[in-house]
Amino acid sequence: MKLILWDFDGTLAFRKGMWSGALAEVARSYVPGCSAVREDFAPHLQSGFPWHSPQVPHTHITSGEQWWHELSPVLGAALAAVATIPLAHAKQLVPRVRETYLDSRHWRLFEDVVPCLQALTRNGWSHVVLSNHVPELPSLVESLGLGSYVAATFTSALLGYEKPHPQSFRAVLSAFPAARAVMVGDNYFADIQGAQACGLSAILVRKACVHAPTFHDSLATLPEQLAGVQPVVAPDLRLPASPSATGG
């Protein structure tokens, strides 16, 4: 089985404004007189998300509700600072941020995604999503019409590990033990270095980096490159997790 591990955000799809944009939309909608824009929020979101500390597992989080609860102080503090409202009021608006961020109407697939997936599928490739993302990512993948191409979606929010942590890659390969896999993503640190550290081939897309062994500015050229490729197997990743790997 030939398997592609796809990053999601910035590789397959995008949300205009991302987290800063969602916060700005909520602030303007629910705080009278507020005219905040996404650039106002960006400085307040440089830390506090799980992927800002990928070396730290968060396996104590066992549900989507708990994940959002732990993120609430970060989002609430940003709203309070930018919209100049009491922190208690800001925390009451966090559920609105969640709704706004997840609204599929704000998300778009890149134009080259579906043609690429179709071509690769015809060439015998299977697909999974592995992304540092929110708990609701599987539903978001479905809502964008990718369900017919993607065999499974793995989100760091529920795995308990952020890329490039090897346990995130282990989760996928343990679910597909017969697969020969390659990683495709737009983040050199999380996607490319993370996969390579686990012995996997990796292809950087959309965001160039001089250190990347292979780069494509579009997915349109991927099917040609991957034609006839037999990706490597990383058997060590299919073993049960060791205490040192899980932080135990």
Tab-separated table of C-alpha atoms in Angstrom:
chain	number	residue	atom	x	y	z
A	1	MET	CA	0.000	0.000	0.000
A	2	LYS	CA	1.369	3.391	-1.028
A	3	LEU	CA	0.253	6.054	1.432
A	4	ILE	CA	0.566	9.841	1.424
A	5	LEU	CA	0.406	11.643	4.762
A	6	TRP	CA	-1.005	15.069	3.970
A	7	ASP	CA	-0.739	18.120	6.140
A	8	PHE	CA	-4.018	20.051	6.062
A	9	ASP	CA	-3.750	23.742	6.867
A	10	GLY	CA	-1.685	25.535	4.225
A	11	THR	CA	-1.273	22.357	2.179
A	12	LEU	CA	-4.761	21.193	1.245
A	13	ALA	CA	-6.900	24.042	2.548
A	14	PHE	CA	-6.796	27.475	4.132
A	15	ARG	CA	-8.946	29.763	6.236
A	16	LYS	CA	-8.607	33.452	5.439
A	17	GLY	CA	-7.318	35.233	8.518
A	18	MET	CA	-6.826	32.016	10.467
A	19	TRP	CA	-7.072	32.386	14.269
A	20	SER	CA	-6.449	36.129	14.236
A	21	GLY	CA	-9.189	36.593	11.674
A	22	ALA	CA	-11.696	34.562	13.678
A	23	LEU	CA	-10.959	36.578	16.811
A	24	ALA	CA	-11.320	39.850	14.922
A	25	GLU	CA	-14.662	38.754	13.476
A	26	VAL	CA	-15.978	37.887	16.935
A	27	ALA	CA	-14.695	41.121	18.471
A	28	ARG	CA	-16.358	43.265	15.810
A	29	SER	CA	-19.609	41.301	16.051
A	30	TYR	CA	-20.012	41.129	19.824
A	31	VAL	CA	-18.121	44.102	21.269
A	32	PRO	CA	-19.897	47.409	20.565
A	33	GLY	CA	-17.676	49.924	18.826
A	34	CYS	CA	-14.820	47.471	18.286
A	35	SER	CA	-13.086	47.780	14.909
A	36	ALA	CA	-10.245	45.318	15.501
A	37	VAL	CA	-8.576	43.594	12.552
A	38	ARG	CA	-6.577	40.379	12.408
A	39	GLU	CA	-3.243	42.207	12.617
A	40	ASP	CA	-4.236	43.469	16.072
A	41	PHE	CA	-4.531	39.926	17.398
A	42	ALA	CA	-1.456	38.323	15.839
A	43	PRO	CA	1.016	39.529	18.527
A	44	HIS	CA	-1.150	37.915	21.217
A	45	LEU	CA	-1.109	34.477	19.590
A	46	GLN	CA	2.617	33.775	19.463
A	47	SER	CA	2.442	31.225	22.279
A	48	GLY	CA	-0.054	29.118	24.166
A	49	PHE	CA	-1.229	26.806	21.379
A	50	PRO	CA	-0.145	23.150	21.672
A	51	TRP	CA	1.869	23.325	18.450
A	52	HIS	CA	4.017	26.088	19.912
A	53	SER	CA	5.581	23.409	22.152
A	54	PRO	CA	5.568	20.259	20.000
A	55	GLN	CA	8.108	18.544	22.230
A	56	VAL	CA	5.541	18.466	25.051
A	57	PRO	CA	2.874	15.725	24.743
A	58	HIS	CA	-0.672	16.552	25.829
A	59	THR	CA	-2.053	13.067	26.192
A	60	HIS	CA	-3.965	14.160	29.294
A	61	ILE	CA	-6.436	15.823	26.914
A	62	THR	CA	-8.958	13.137	26.065
A	63	SER	CA	-11.799	15.046	24.411
A	64	GLY	CA	-12.465	17.933	22.097
A	65	GLU	CA	-14.200	19.875	24.848
A	66	GLN	CA	-11.166	19.562	27.079
A	67	TRP	CA	-8.884	20.740	24.262
A	68	TRP	CA	-10.930	23.902	23.766
A	69	HIS	CA	-11.156	24.431	27.529
A	70	GLU	CA	-7.364	24.443	27.794
A	71	LEU	CA	-7.057	26.871	24.889
A	72	SER	CA	-9.698	29.201	26.324
A	73	PRO	CA	-7.277	31.314	28.439
A	74	VAL	CA	-5.187	32.114	25.352
A	75	LEU	CA	-8.162	33.185	23.263
A	76	GLY	CA	-9.801	35.022	26.150
A	77	ALA	CA	-6.662	36.975	26.982
A	78	ALA	CA	-6.263	38.030	23.346
A	79	LEU	CA	-9.854	39.239	23.162
A	80	ALA	CA	-9.568	41.127	26.442
A	81	ALA	CA	-6.358	42.869	25.378
A	82	VAL	CA	-7.410	43.899	21.882
A	83	ALA	CA	-11.097	44.637	22.466
A	84	THR	CA	-10.328	46.257	25.853
A	85	ILE	CA	-13.034	44.343	27.684
A	86	PRO	CA	-12.953	42.572	31.067
A	87	LEU	CA	-11.384	39.127	30.962
A	88	ALA	CA	-14.583	37.558	32.285
A	89	HIS	CA	-16.512	39.006	29.344
A	90	ALA	CA	-13.818	37.899	26.913
A	91	LYS	CA	-13.972	34.309	28.167
A	92	GLN	CA	-17.716	34.277	27.518
A	93	LEU	CA	-16.966	35.013	23.856
A	94	VAL	CA	-14.559	32.094	23.384
A	95	PRO	CA	-17.345	29.706	22.257
A	96	ARG	CA	-18.129	32.242	19.529
A	97	VAL	CA	-14.509	32.088	18.409
A	98	ARG	CA	-14.788	28.324	18.180
A	99	GLU	CA	-17.941	28.549	16.070
A	100	THR	CA	-16.453	31.184	13.797
A	101	TYR	CA	-13.152	29.400	13.288
A	102	LEU	CA	-14.857	26.098	12.458
A	103	ASP	CA	-17.473	27.537	10.110
A	104	SER	CA	-16.759	25.652	6.890
A	105	ARG	CA	-17.907	28.644	4.849
A	106	HIS	CA	-14.644	30.354	5.814
A	107	TRP	CA	-12.492	27.455	4.582
A	108	ARG	CA	-11.355	26.845	1.010
A	109	LEU	CA	-9.456	24.107	-0.775
A	110	PHE	CA	-6.538	25.164	-2.936
A	111	GLU	CA	-7.519	24.828	-6.589
A	112	ASP	CA	-4.899	22.165	-7.291
A	113	VAL	CA	-5.982	19.805	-4.490
A	114	VAL	CA	-8.788	17.764	-6.049
A	115	PRO	CA	-7.060	17.232	-9.432
A	116	CYS	CA	-3.918	16.130	-7.599
A	117	LEU	CA	-5.775	13.705	-5.331
A	118	GLN	CA	-7.656	12.271	-8.288
A	119	ALA	CA	-4.465	11.687	-10.278
A	120	LEU	CA	-2.592	10.159	-7.352
A	121	THR	CA	-5.520	7.897	-6.490
A	122	ARG	CA	-5.603	6.633	-10.078
A	123	ASN	CA	-1.899	5.871	-9.704
A	124	GLY	CA	-2.546	3.661	-6.690
A	125	TRP	CA	-1.910	6.056	-3.813
A	126	SER	CA	-4.053	6.173	-0.682
A	127	HIS	CA	-4.375	9.291	1.443
A	128	VAL	CA	-4.594	10.293	5.091
A	129	VAL	CA	-4.472	13.685	6.763
A	130	LEU	CA	-2.021	14.266	9.625
A	131	SER	CA	-2.228	17.804	10.932
A	132	ASN	CA	-1.573	19.953	13.977
A	133	HIS	CA	-5.141	21.096	14.271
A	134	VAL	CA	-8.399	21.306	16.198
A	135	PRO	CA	-10.456	18.308	17.397
A	136	GLU	CA	-13.085	18.892	14.724
A	137	LEU	CA	-10.662	18.457	11.822
A	138	PRO	CA	-12.237	15.169	10.595
A	139	SER	CA	-15.600	16.911	10.200
A	140	LEU	CA	-13.941	19.845	8.462
A	141	VAL	CA	-12.207	17.521	6.003
A	142	GLU	CA	-15.573	15.937	5.210
A	143	SER	CA	-17.358	19.268	4.830
A	144	LEU	CA	-14.803	20.388	2.240
A	145	GLY	CA	-15.551	17.349	0.100
A	146	LEU	CA	-12.372	15.382	0.767
A	147	GLY	CA	-14.058	12.404	2.390
A	148	SER	CA	-14.089	10.366	-0.812
A	149	TYR	CA	-10.301	10.676	-1.129
A	150	VAL	CA	-9.077	10.540	2.471
A	151	ALA	CA	-9.053	7.190	4.258
A	152	ALA	CA	-8.547	8.706	7.720
A	153	THR	CA	-7.881	12.025	9.421
A	154	PHE	CA	-5.488	12.332	12.354
A	155	THR	CA	-5.527	15.574	14.332
A	156	SER	CA	-2.938	16.436	16.955
A	157	ALA	CA	-5.689	17.686	19.262
A	158	LEU	CA	-6.843	14.097	19.813
A	159	LEU	CA	-3.559	12.262	19.232
A	160	GLY	CA	-1.893	14.110	22.092
A	161	TYR	CA	1.207	14.863	20.013
A	162	GLU	CA	2.113	17.666	17.639
A	163	LYS	CA	4.264	17.224	14.565
A	164	PRO	CA	7.239	16.881	14.423
A	165	HIS	CA	6.926	14.613	17.480
A	166	PRO	CA	7.571	11.048	16.245
A	167	GLN	CA	4.512	9.756	18.066
A	168	SER	CA	2.256	11.674	15.683
A	169	PHE	CA	3.728	9.777	12.729
A	170	ARG	CA	3.639	6.540	14.720
A	171	ALA	CA	-0.122	6.900	15.144
A	172	VAL	CA	-0.679	6.924	11.387
A	173	LEU	CA	1.707	4.101	10.555
A	174	SER	CA	0.325	1.939	13.336
A	175	ALA	CA	-3.126	2.319	11.788
A	176	PHE	CA	-1.746	1.392	8.348
A	177	PRO	CA	0.927	-1.202	9.180
A	178	ALA	CA	1.400	-2.398	5.607
A	179	ALA	CA	1.866	1.075	4.155
A	180	ARG	CA	4.879	2.595	2.473
A	181	ALA	CA	4.469	6.255	3.288
A	182	VAL	CA	5.587	9.710	2.215
A	183	MET	CA	4.766	13.002	3.945
A	184	VAL	CA	3.589	16.083	2.026
A	185	GLY	CA	3.280	19.429	3.789
A	186	ASP	CA	4.052	23.134	3.743
A	187	ASN	CA	5.968	23.384	7.040
A	188	TYR	CA	9.636	22.447	6.832
A	189	PHE	CA	10.066	21.994	10.587
A	190	ALA	CA	6.884	20.083	11.412
A	191	ASP	CA	6.291	18.142	8.204
A	192	ILE	CA	9.634	17.629	6.502
A	193	GLN	CA	12.083	17.410	9.397
A	194	GLY	CA	9.539	15.487	11.445
A	195	ALA	CA	9.030	12.867	8.753
A	196	GLN	CA	12.717	12.597	7.913
A	197	ALA	CA	13.595	12.063	11.570
A	198	CYS	CA	11.304	9.038	11.443
A	199	GLY	CA	12.934	7.671	8.304
A	200	LEU	CA	10.176	8.752	5.936
A	201	SER	CA	10.464	10.549	2.627
A	202	ALA	CA	8.974	14.035	2.636
A	203	ILE	CA	8.025	16.650	0.061
A	204	LEU	CA	7.712	20.343	0.881
A	205	VAL	CA	5.002	22.267	-0.965
A	206	ARG	CA	3.886	25.893	-1.314
A	207	LYS	CA	6.453	27.470	1.082
A	208	ALA	CA	10.016	27.169	-0.171
A	209	CYS	CA	12.938	26.349	2.115
A	210	VAL	CA	16.525	26.001	0.909
A	211	HIS	CA	17.036	23.002	3.195
A	212	ALA	CA	14.176	20.958	1.744
A	213	PRO	CA	15.375	18.075	-0.461
A	214	THR	CA	12.297	18.377	-2.684
A	215	PHE	CA	10.002	21.359	-3.204
A	216	HIS	CA	6.905	21.975	-5.316
A	217	ASP	CA	5.207	25.362	-5.381
A	218	SER	CA	2.031	23.634	-6.558
A	219	LEU	CA	0.472	20.207	-6.101
A	220	ALA	CA	-0.012	19.994	-9.861
A	221	THR	CA	3.470	18.540	-10.356
A	222	LEU	CA	3.285	15.949	-7.571
A	223	PRO	CA	1.624	13.102	-9.517
A	224	GLU	CA	4.402	13.143	-12.097
A	225	GLN	CA	7.146	13.054	-9.474
A	226	LEU	CA	5.479	10.287	-7.483
A	227	ALA	CA	4.770	8.108	-10.516
A	228	GLY	CA	6.578	4.843	-9.981
A	229	VAL	CA	7.995	5.892	-6.602
A	230	GLN	CA	8.167	3.197	-3.930
A	231	PRO	CA	8.387	5.047	-0.589
A	232	VAL	CA	10.314	3.560	2.287
A	233	VAL	CA	8.933	1.703	5.268
A	234	ALA	CA	9.874	2.863	8.768
A	235	PRO	CA	9.336	-0.346	10.763
A	236	ASP	CA	10.552	1.086	14.065
A	237	LEU	CA	7.588	3.472	14.117
A	238	ARG	CA	5.142	0.586	14.084
A	239	LEU	CA	6.325	-0.704	17.441
A	240	PRO	CA	4.422	0.121	20.659
A	241	ALA	CA	5.334	3.450	22.187
A	242	SER	CA	8.214	3.391	24.638
A	243	PRO	CA	8.047	5.247	27.991
A	244	SER	CA	10.730	7.700	26.882
A	245	ALA	CA	8.824	8.505	23.699
A	246	THR	CA	5.654	9.344	25.587
A	247	GLY	CA	7.303	11.362	28.301
A	248	GLY	CA	6.481	8.701	30.908
